[in-house]
Tab-separated table of C-alpha atoms in Angstrom:
chain	number	residue	atom	x	y	z
A	215	UNK	CA	143.226	-233.523	125.716
A	216	UNK	CA	140.830	-230.189	125.812
A	217	UNK	CA	138.506	-231.931	128.252
A	218	UNK	CA	141.323	-233.505	130.126
A	219	UNK	CA	142.772	-229.696	130.830
A	220	UNK	CA	139.118	-228.559	131.786
A	221	UNK	CA	138.505	-231.344	134.259
A	222	UNK	CA	141.487	-231.465	135.579
A	223	UNK	CA	142.889	-235.263	134.909
A	224	UNK	CA	145.988	-235.291	134.726
A	225	UNK	CA	146.806	-238.734	134.449
A	226	UNK	CA	144.591	-238.809	131.488
A	227	UNK	CA	146.350	-235.713	129.749
A	228	UNK	CA	149.793	-237.575	130.404
A	229	UNK	CA	148.138	-240.576	128.826
A	230	UNK	CA	147.324	-238.822	125.669
A	231	UNK	CA	150.319	-236.621	125.611
A	232	UNK	CA	152.857	-239.586	125.924
A	233	UNK	CA	150.625	-241.016	123.114
A	234	UNK	CA	150.961	-238.351	120.693
A	235	UNK	CA	154.831	-238.378	121.371
A	236	UNK	CA	154.913	-235.582	123.230
A	237	UNK	CA	158.005	-235.163	126.170
A	238	UNK	CA	159.554	-232.961	128.420
A	239	UNK	CA	161.447	-230.537	127.376
A	240	UNK	CA	159.523	-230.145	123.752
A	241	UNK	CA	159.018	-226.956	122.133
A	242	UNK	CA	155.274	-225.628	122.413
A	243	UNK	CA	153.152	-226.891	119.398
A	244	UNK	CA	152.208	-223.609	117.203
A	245	UNK	CA	148.969	-222.625	115.946
A	246	UNK	CA	149.431	-222.018	112.138
A	247	UNK	CA	147.190	-221.355	109.153
A	248	UNK	CA	147.250	-224.579	108.193
A	249	UNK	CA	146.763	-226.044	111.803
A	250	UNK	CA	143.914	-226.358	113.966
A	251	UNK	CA	143.798	-225.953	117.378
A	252	UNK	CA	143.119	-230.208	117.406
A	253	UNK	CA	145.297	-231.167	114.600
A	254	UNK	CA	144.492	-234.509	113.472
A	255	UNK	CA	147.621	-235.540	114.702
A	256	UNK	CA	150.252	-235.108	117.457
A	257	UNK	CA	149.463	-233.126	120.577
A	258	UNK	CA	146.900	-230.488	120.226
A	259	UNK	CA	148.001	-226.947	120.001
A	260	UNK	CA	150.040	-225.772	123.407
A	261	UNK	CA	148.376	-222.077	123.914
A	262	UNK	CA	144.728	-223.900	123.709
A	263	UNK	CA	145.656	-226.637	126.207
A	264	UNK	CA	146.893	-224.257	128.657
A	265	UNK	CA	144.038	-221.723	128.146
A	266	UNK	CA	141.810	-224.119	128.815
A	267	UNK	CA	143.414	-225.071	131.946
A	268	UNK	CA	143.292	-221.313	133.048
A	269	UNK	CA	140.223	-220.992	132.781
A	270	UNK	CA	139.074	-223.687	134.499
A	271	UNK	CA	141.691	-222.943	137.497
A	272	UNK	CA	144.145	-226.558	136.867
A	273	UNK	CA	147.051	-225.749	137.992
A	274	UNK	CA	148.098	-228.984	138.352
A	275	UNK	CA	147.507	-229.507	134.463
A	276	UNK	CA	148.661	-225.879	134.094
A	277	UNK	CA	152.063	-227.451	135.508
A	278	UNK	CA	152.480	-230.066	133.360
A	279	UNK	CA	152.407	-228.870	130.565
A	280	UNK	CA	155.381	-226.330	131.207
A	281	UNK	CA	157.089	-229.226	132.065
A	282	UNK	CA	156.293	-230.955	128.905
A	283	UNK	CA	156.629	-227.420	127.030
A	284	UNK	CA	159.240	-225.684	129.220
A	285	UNK	CA	159.414	-222.070	126.669
A	286	UNK	CA	155.821	-221.831	126.140
A	287	UNK	CA	155.509	-218.175	126.468
A	288	UNK	CA	152.675	-217.566	129.236
A	289	UNK	CA	151.732	-214.041	128.153
A	290	UNK	CA	149.554	-216.466	125.662
A	291	UNK	CA	147.318	-217.374	128.188
A	292	UNK	CA	146.910	-213.540	129.684
A	293	UNK	CA	143.806	-212.918	128.279
A	294	UNK	CA	142.360	-215.926	129.136
A	295	UNK	CA	143.643	-215.861	133.006
A	296	UNK	CA	142.073	-211.696	133.311
A	297	UNK	CA	138.416	-213.303	131.752
A	298	UNK	CA	138.588	-215.617	134.082
A	299	UNK	CA	140.614	-213.935	137.038
A	300	UNK	CA	141.795	-216.371	139.741
A	301	UNK	CA	144.429	-215.296	142.362
A	302	UNK	CA	146.181	-218.695	142.452
A	303	UNK	CA	146.270	-218.903	138.692
A	304	UNK	CA	147.933	-215.135	138.230
A	305	UNK	CA	150.462	-216.307	141.353
A	306	UNK	CA	151.272	-218.922	139.099
A	307	UNK	CA	151.696	-216.654	135.661
A	308	UNK	CA	153.522	-214.354	137.584
A	309	UNK	CA	156.490	-216.585	139.130
A	310	UNK	CA	156.645	-218.123	135.356
A	311	UNK	CA	157.052	-214.047	133.912
A	312	UNK	CA	156.777	-211.215	135.991
A	313	UNK	CA	156.677	-209.087	133.023
A	314	UNK	CA	152.948	-210.201	132.296
A	315	UNK	CA	151.716	-207.024	134.474
A	316	UNK	CA	152.592	-204.674	132.023
A	317	UNK	CA	151.965	-206.886	128.816
A	318	UNK	CA	150.021	-205.006	126.213
A	319	UNK	CA	147.133	-207.896	125.898
A	320	UNK	CA	145.346	-205.768	123.412
A	321	UNK	CA	145.896	-203.145	121.544
A	322	UNK	CA	146.817	-199.934	123.724
A	323	UNK	CA	145.211	-201.664	126.278
A	324	UNK	CA	147.725	-203.285	128.813
A	325	UNK	CA	147.291	-206.126	131.423
A	326	UNK	CA	145.979	-203.292	134.141
A	327	UNK	CA	143.389	-201.392	132.104
A	328	UNK	CA	141.972	-204.979	130.789
A	329	UNK	CA	141.352	-206.161	134.287
A	330	UNK	CA	140.051	-202.578	135.439
A	331	UNK	CA	137.399	-202.510	132.235
A	332	UNK	CA	136.523	-206.826	132.973
A	333	UNK	CA	136.893	-206.695	136.230
A	334	UNK	CA	134.261	-204.161	138.338
A	335	UNK	CA	132.958	-207.200	140.447
A	336	UNK	CA	136.629	-208.551	141.366
A	337	UNK	CA	138.855	-205.238	142.228
A	338	UNK	CA	141.727	-208.160	143.952
A	339	UNK	CA	143.062	-208.938	140.230
A	340	UNK	CA	143.654	-204.864	139.297
A	341	UNK	CA	145.260	-204.722	142.786
A	342	UNK	CA	147.475	-207.949	142.558
A	343	UNK	CA	148.710	-206.393	139.150
A	344	UNK	CA	149.772	-202.534	140.893
A	345	UNK	CA	151.459	-204.467	144.267
A	346	UNK	CA	153.505	-206.596	141.995
A	347	UNK	CA	155.081	-204.130	139.837
A	348	UNK	CA	151.784	-202.599	137.129
A	349	UNK	CA	152.584	-199.381	135.826
A	350	UNK	CA	149.656	-197.433	137.235
A	351	UNK	CA	149.797	-194.958	133.822
A	352	UNK	CA	149.845	-197.591	131.873
A	353	UNK	CA	151.199	-197.012	128.331
A	354	UNK	CA	150.623	-192.840	128.446
A	355	UNK	CA	147.512	-192.658	127.283
A	356	UNK	CA	144.550	-190.023	128.723
A	357	UNK	CA	141.840	-193.191	129.135
A	358	UNK	CA	144.942	-195.104	130.698
A	359	UNK	CA	144.117	-197.460	134.296
A	360	UNK	CA	142.591	-194.433	136.078
A	361	UNK	CA	140.134	-193.579	133.641
A	362	UNK	CA	139.287	-197.375	133.194
A	363	UNK	CA	139.223	-197.851	136.693
A	364	UNK	CA	136.413	-194.632	137.155
A	365	UNK	CA	134.617	-195.386	133.837
A	366	UNK	CA	134.137	-199.601	134.442
A	367	UNK	CA	132.803	-198.692	138.531
A	368	UNK	CA	135.895	-200.147	140.342
A	369	UNK	CA	135.677	-199.281	144.260
A	370	UNK	CA	137.284	-196.136	145.623
A	371	UNK	CA	140.132	-198.014	147.620
A	372	UNK	CA	141.533	-199.057	144.679
A	373	UNK	CA	141.555	-196.062	142.515
A	374	UNK	CA	143.106	-194.696	145.609
A	375	UNK	CA	145.703	-197.345	145.591
A	376	UNK	CA	146.033	-196.319	142.396
A	377	UNK	CA	146.600	-193.065	142.615
A	378	UNK	CA	149.120	-194.013	146.145
A	379	UNK	CA	151.016	-196.315	143.289
A	380	UNK	CA	151.255	-192.512	140.808
A	381	UNK	CA	148.496	-192.906	138.916
A	382	UNK	CA	147.540	-188.979	137.447
A	383	UNK	CA	144.946	-187.649	137.579
A	384	UNK	CA	144.019	-185.884	134.466
A	385	UNK	CA	140.885	-183.526	134.046
A	386	UNK	CA	139.701	-186.172	131.270
A	387	UNK	CA	139.563	-188.612	134.657
A	388	UNK	CA	137.779	-186.396	136.629
A	389	UNK	CA	135.222	-185.544	134.062
A	390	UNK	CA	134.317	-189.383	133.439
A	391	UNK	CA	134.062	-189.438	137.168
A	392	UNK	CA	131.437	-186.799	136.995
A	393	UNK	CA	129.635	-188.242	133.756
A	394	UNK	CA	128.944	-191.876	135.416
A	395	UNK	CA	127.707	-190.335	138.108
A	396	UNK	CA	130.883	-191.345	140.422
A	397	UNK	CA	130.485	-188.665	142.215
A	398	UNK	CA	132.584	-190.132	145.521
A	399	UNK	CA	135.904	-189.886	143.243
A	400	UNK	CA	134.959	-187.015	141.777
A	401	UNK	CA	135.235	-185.349	145.030
A	402	UNK	CA	138.050	-187.557	146.292
A	403	UNK	CA	139.954	-186.369	143.077
A	404	UNK	CA	139.239	-182.818	143.860
A	405	UNK	CA	139.617	-182.648	147.655
A	406	UNK	CA	142.683	-184.853	147.741
A	407	UNK	CA	145.038	-185.255	144.753
A	408	UNK	CA	147.387	-183.403	142.610
A	409	UNK	CA	145.582	-182.760	138.889
A	410	UNK	CA	147.954	-182.792	136.566
A	411	UNK	CA	146.294	-180.279	134.397
A	412	UNK	CA	144.455	-178.288	137.112
A	413	UNK	CA	145.112	-175.234	134.980
A	414	UNK	CA	142.386	-176.786	132.754
A	415	UNK	CA	140.114	-177.919	135.322
A	416	UNK	CA	137.433	-175.019	135.605
A	417	UNK	CA	137.698	-174.599	131.591
A	418	UNK	CA	136.507	-178.276	130.990
A	419	UNK	CA	135.060	-179.581	134.460
A	420	UNK	CA	133.038	-176.948	135.633
A	421	UNK	CA	130.264	-177.069	132.826
A	422	UNK	CA	129.727	-181.156	133.813
A	423	UNK	CA	129.987	-180.285	137.767
A	424	UNK	CA	127.299	-177.579	137.454
A	425	UNK	CA	124.939	-179.919	136.017
A	426	UNK	CA	125.572	-182.853	137.998
A	427	UNK	CA	122.977	-181.522	140.965
A	428	UNK	CA	125.269	-182.744	143.282
A	429	UNK	CA	125.721	-180.178	146.060
A	430	UNK	CA	128.288	-181.220	147.429
A	431	UNK	CA	130.558	-181.675	144.460
A	432	UNK	CA	129.850	-178.535	143.302
A	433	UNK	CA	131.360	-177.324	147.316
A	434	UNK	CA	134.221	-179.236	146.469
A	435	UNK	CA	134.800	-178.528	142.816
A	436	UNK	CA	134.477	-174.256	144.391
A	437	UNK	CA	136.849	-174.944	147.013
A	438	UNK	CA	139.015	-176.295	144.249
A	439	UNK	CA	138.850	-173.687	141.664
A	440	UNK	CA	139.262	-171.365	144.676
A	441	UNK	CA	142.531	-172.716	145.631
A	442	UNK	CA	144.173	-172.506	142.224
A	443	UNK	CA	143.371	-169.405	142.308
A	444	UNK	CA	145.122	-167.994	145.431
A	445	UNK	CA	147.802	-170.242	144.392
A	446	UNK	CA	148.175	-167.825	141.214
A	447	UNK	CA	147.921	-164.546	143.377
A	448	UNK	CA	150.813	-166.179	145.566
A	449	UNK	CA	152.767	-167.069	142.260
A	450	UNK	CA	152.492	-163.268	141.189
A	451	UNK	CA	153.264	-161.925	143.992
A	452	UNK	CA	157.189	-164.266	144.343
A	453	UNK	CA	155.485	-166.821	146.955
A	454	UNK	CA	156.599	-170.513	146.391
A	455	UNK	CA	153.349	-172.166	147.066
A	456	UNK	CA	153.339	-176.407	146.874
A	457	UNK	CA	150.401	-177.636	144.359
A	458	UNK	CA	147.720	-179.662	145.845
């Protein structure tokens, strides 16, 4: 059965499942401590078959399996889908269960975070998740999706999309941009973005910026610190100045 899922041989899989007694509307075969992915008799574990279909982008197989096992949770194969990104597969899974975009795939890591961490060469997947409702702040931790996007090399256009979608820019994210020598991203944060904890900017980011060796970054940082200082003076005089 696994071989049929890998090759996309729908007819072979249909014959094998039929011979094992599977029929449309069955409950999914679940993996237990007593069973193997390929039990000695009966159908293979449903999530295993679905995972091989996802890994090999066999939508015909995936569609058929969900006809036989309509209650099988697609979240069970989300990790496989993230590790083997394919836009058609994600479109299919999202149509079955829109909540996958905010699913906690691994402890303290949402689908968007994993996509940013593992998909540096494929920014289309994080973009897909964002466009379909993924929370750009993930679980609200400091090392959220935006931090991951910076740390793991996602391109600036995607980072801009995340900020436009509401991702909060904090000093730790700017620090990781500087330390990863992503000076274009650090300058973008300093020149274009609202920084949530801007009061800590000089205290926590200044040393990394001064040691970066980038004159452009140091200039952008100096302007941002000066701008905040001017706002502070204006505020003390009763002015209502918007945060950049």
